Amino acid sequence: AQSVTQLGSHVSVSEGALVLLRCNYSSSVPPYLFWYVQYPNQGLQLLLKYTSAATLVKGINDFEAEFKKSETSFHLTKPSAHMSDAAEYFCAVRNSGGYQKVTFGTGTKLQVIP
Amino acid sequence: AAGVIQSPRHLIKEKRETATLKCYPIPRHDTVYWYQQGPGQDPQFLISFYEKMQSDKGSIPDRFSAQQFSDYHSELNMSSLELGDSALYFCASSLGGASGNTIYFGEGSWLTVV
């Protein structure tokens, strides 16, 4: 089964600084990859997804992620962090084939320092 | 746009009691997924349904059961509740089984077992 690994359970950035959250996938075939965000005491909201149409994927709130097959990575970035970005971010993978579930990474908590 | 609706949002039960969580998928979505997220954990897949049939099964305890009804809503039934069942339970839905289709999550149902 495919899986994702998120490096760093906690990441702190200053307000206005670059956000970089790391995600690597394990797959022998191009997977379907997603980034979800979970604000405190809330549900999971889709930020963006990769479905092989384009390697650079743009999402909501100025987040984007680049699929790099050579590095088996799908890192999430945002040029300038806002206080409102403080949340937990989950990278997720969905196996190819029909009716497959999404499998989440262990999550990265983003702290934004004023 | 309509989202995945879960009820109740909060539930407190005593050990050995039963609980039922309900999920109403996005209109026209035919696939429903259930996840459990323990405190500080990533969401773990429990079970999924497509067109009222179980399509996949994850780490769902034998004390739990679920079904999808003719109107596509789903219910997760939990019996003989244990303290360890305290968690946030997510329902998610998607249209069809294509792996590139987005799985949309509800806000979750908080279950506290005391």
XYZ file of C-alpha atoms in Angstrom:
228
model
C 0.000 0.000 0.000
C 1.132 3.491 -0.684
C 2.049 5.786 2.182
C 3.320 9.264 2.900
C 5.892 10.481 5.377
C 5.806 13.962 6.789
C 9.104 15.242 8.067
C 8.767 17.340 11.179
C 5.801 17.054 13.466
C 6.141 20.731 14.423
C 7.306 23.633 12.284
C 7.621 27.234 13.463
C 7.936 30.199 11.134
C 7.793 33.917 11.613
C 4.871 35.844 10.205
C 5.746 36.812 6.641
C 8.330 34.060 6.245
C 8.268 31.190 3.795
C 6.310 28.125 4.827
C 7.731 24.748 3.798
C 6.085 21.543 4.951
C 7.668 18.334 3.738
C 5.982 15.229 2.450
C 7.494 12.206 0.746
C 5.517 9.383 -0.751
C 6.348 5.751 -1.308
C 5.007 4.451 -4.525
C 6.186 2.658 -7.597
C 3.529 4.332 -9.701
C 2.443 7.972 -9.710
C 0.053 8.336 -6.817
C -2.731 10.761 -6.150
C -1.583 13.173 -3.472
C -3.449 15.646 -1.320
C -2.791 18.227 1.336
C -5.464 18.821 3.958
C -5.488 21.425 6.726
C -7.111 21.049 10.116
C -7.654 24.147 12.209
C -8.006 23.660 15.957
C -11.158 21.736 16.836
C -12.323 21.708 13.241
C -12.635 19.300 10.356
C -10.319 18.557 7.461
C -10.255 21.003 4.596
C -8.688 20.233 1.240
C -5.874 22.621 0.330
C -4.840 21.109 -2.969
C -4.429 17.843 -4.846
C -2.131 16.290 -7.426
C -3.695 14.061 -10.033
C -0.920 14.042 -12.663
C -2.307 16.919 -14.710
C 0.430 19.341 -13.641
C 3.424 18.975 -11.356
C 2.948 22.387 -9.737
C -0.381 22.512 -8.004
C -1.908 25.674 -6.645
C -4.382 25.556 -3.819
C -6.358 27.828 -1.598
C -4.894 30.602 0.554
C -1.780 30.902 -1.674
C -0.529 27.448 -0.846
C 1.076 25.382 -3.551
C 2.870 22.078 -3.849
C 5.198 20.614 -6.415
C 5.220 16.956 -7.346
C 8.790 15.796 -7.867
C 8.992 12.235 -9.069
C 12.780 12.121 -8.851
C 12.610 12.981 -5.174
C 9.271 11.229 -4.463
C 8.223 14.449 -2.789
C 5.155 16.656 -2.613
C 6.200 19.502 -0.351
C 3.743 22.256 0.552
C 4.851 25.870 0.380
C 3.492 29.340 0.926
C 5.537 32.452 0.223
C 4.439 34.434 3.264
C 2.990 32.996 6.444
C -0.018 34.576 8.113
C -1.071 34.120 11.702
C -4.233 32.470 10.416
C -2.157 29.683 8.838
C -1.479 28.167 12.253
C -3.008 24.716 11.994
C -2.131 21.093 11.451
C -1.386 20.024 7.919
C -1.799 16.496 6.657
C -0.308 15.081 3.510
C -2.368 12.224 2.136
C -2.152 9.629 -0.607
C -4.825 7.737 -2.440
C -4.054 4.465 -4.124
C -4.883 4.111 -7.777
C -7.778 1.883 -8.624
C -11.400 2.185 -7.753
C -12.932 3.356 -4.497
C -9.698 3.762 -2.647
C -9.443 5.438 0.725
C -7.160 8.339 1.536
C -4.266 7.489 3.846
C -2.857 10.310 5.911
C 0.605 11.152 7.064
C 1.226 11.860 10.717
C 0.665 15.578 10.307
C 2.724 18.716 10.820
C 1.660 21.410 13.245
C 2.507 24.832 11.929
C 3.141 27.603 14.427
C 3.338 31.172 13.163
C 5.267 33.550 15.374
C 4.310 37.223 15.305
C -21.939 24.724 -1.673
C -23.355 21.869 0.345
C -20.855 19.969 2.447
C -20.757 16.699 4.320
C -23.073 16.919 7.307
C -22.391 14.962 10.449
C -24.549 14.590 13.521
C -24.368 14.886 16.374
C -21.374 17.184 16.579
C -20.723 16.294 20.179
C -21.667 13.202 22.103
C -20.917 12.063 25.631
C -21.498 8.433 26.543
C -20.610 6.190 29.433
C -18.554 3.037 29.153
C -20.437 0.059 27.771
C -23.121 2.259 26.227
C -23.866 2.469 22.527
C -23.622 5.429 20.178
C -24.738 6.137 16.632
C -23.170 8.724 14.388
C -24.858 9.904 11.220
C -23.375 11.203 8.021
C -25.082 12.924 5.125
C -22.800 13.091 2.075
C -22.613 15.884 -0.436
C -25.582 15.592 -2.823
C -24.945 13.106 -5.648
C -21.921 11.643 -3.875
C -22.231 7.882 -3.765
C -19.194 6.933 -1.691
C -18.856 7.431 2.045
C -15.807 6.954 4.247
C -15.458 6.880 8.027
C -12.304 7.889 9.882
C -11.344 8.011 13.548
C -8.903 10.608 14.869
C -7.656 10.104 18.399
C -6.128 12.976 20.387
C -2.934 14.105 18.679
C -3.253 11.405 16.035
C -3.741 11.392 12.310
C -7.098 10.208 10.991
C -7.334 6.443 10.694
C -9.553 4.831 8.107
C -12.375 2.696 9.472
C -14.656 1.681 6.641
C -16.143 2.860 3.363
C -19.227 2.258 1.257
C -20.042 2.640 -2.389
C -23.610 2.401 -3.598
C -24.685 0.956 -0.251
C -22.126 -1.826 -0.356
C -19.004 -1.987 1.773
C -16.091 -1.100 -0.486
C -13.166 -1.209 1.935
C -12.478 -1.989 5.555
C -9.758 -0.635 7.771
C -9.094 -0.738 11.473
C -12.718 -0.811 12.553
C -13.292 -2.703 15.823
C -15.732 -5.597 15.797
C -17.849 -3.598 18.262
C -18.481 -1.069 15.505
C -20.683 -1.486 12.478
C -21.770 0.803 9.714
C -24.053 0.907 6.738
C -25.058 3.140 3.890
C -28.729 3.624 3.188
C -30.701 4.049 -0.023
C -30.508 7.845 0.257
C -26.690 7.451 0.570
C -26.505 8.646 4.135
C -24.468 6.475 6.441
C -24.523 5.547 10.093
C -21.708 4.328 12.302
C -22.914 2.256 15.226
C -20.610 1.778 18.175
C -21.413 -0.617 20.995
C -19.796 -1.550 24.307
C -18.014 1.772 24.276
C -14.583 1.969 25.833
C -12.631 4.966 27.083
C -10.271 4.520 24.152
C -13.104 5.137 21.724
C -13.063 8.802 22.673
C -12.097 10.519 19.458
C -13.155 12.735 16.622
C -15.012 10.721 14.006
C -14.963 12.015 10.482
C -17.232 11.132 7.657
C -16.178 11.919 4.127
C -17.757 11.539 0.735
C -16.760 11.459 -2.903
C -18.400 11.059 -6.268
C -17.571 7.698 -7.722
C -14.432 5.755 -7.159
C -11.877 7.436 -9.398
C -8.707 8.017 -7.423
C -8.380 11.573 -8.657
C -11.746 12.523 -7.247
C -11.571 14.599 -4.127
C -12.741 13.150 -0.846
C -14.527 15.848 1.121
C -14.625 15.676 4.887
C -17.270 16.747 7.335
C -16.603 18.737 10.479
C -16.535 15.582 12.556
C -18.396 14.218 15.546
C -16.686 14.431 18.906
C -17.300 11.344 20.993
C -16.320 11.397 24.635
C -16.620 8.183 26.624
C -16.605 8.619 30.390
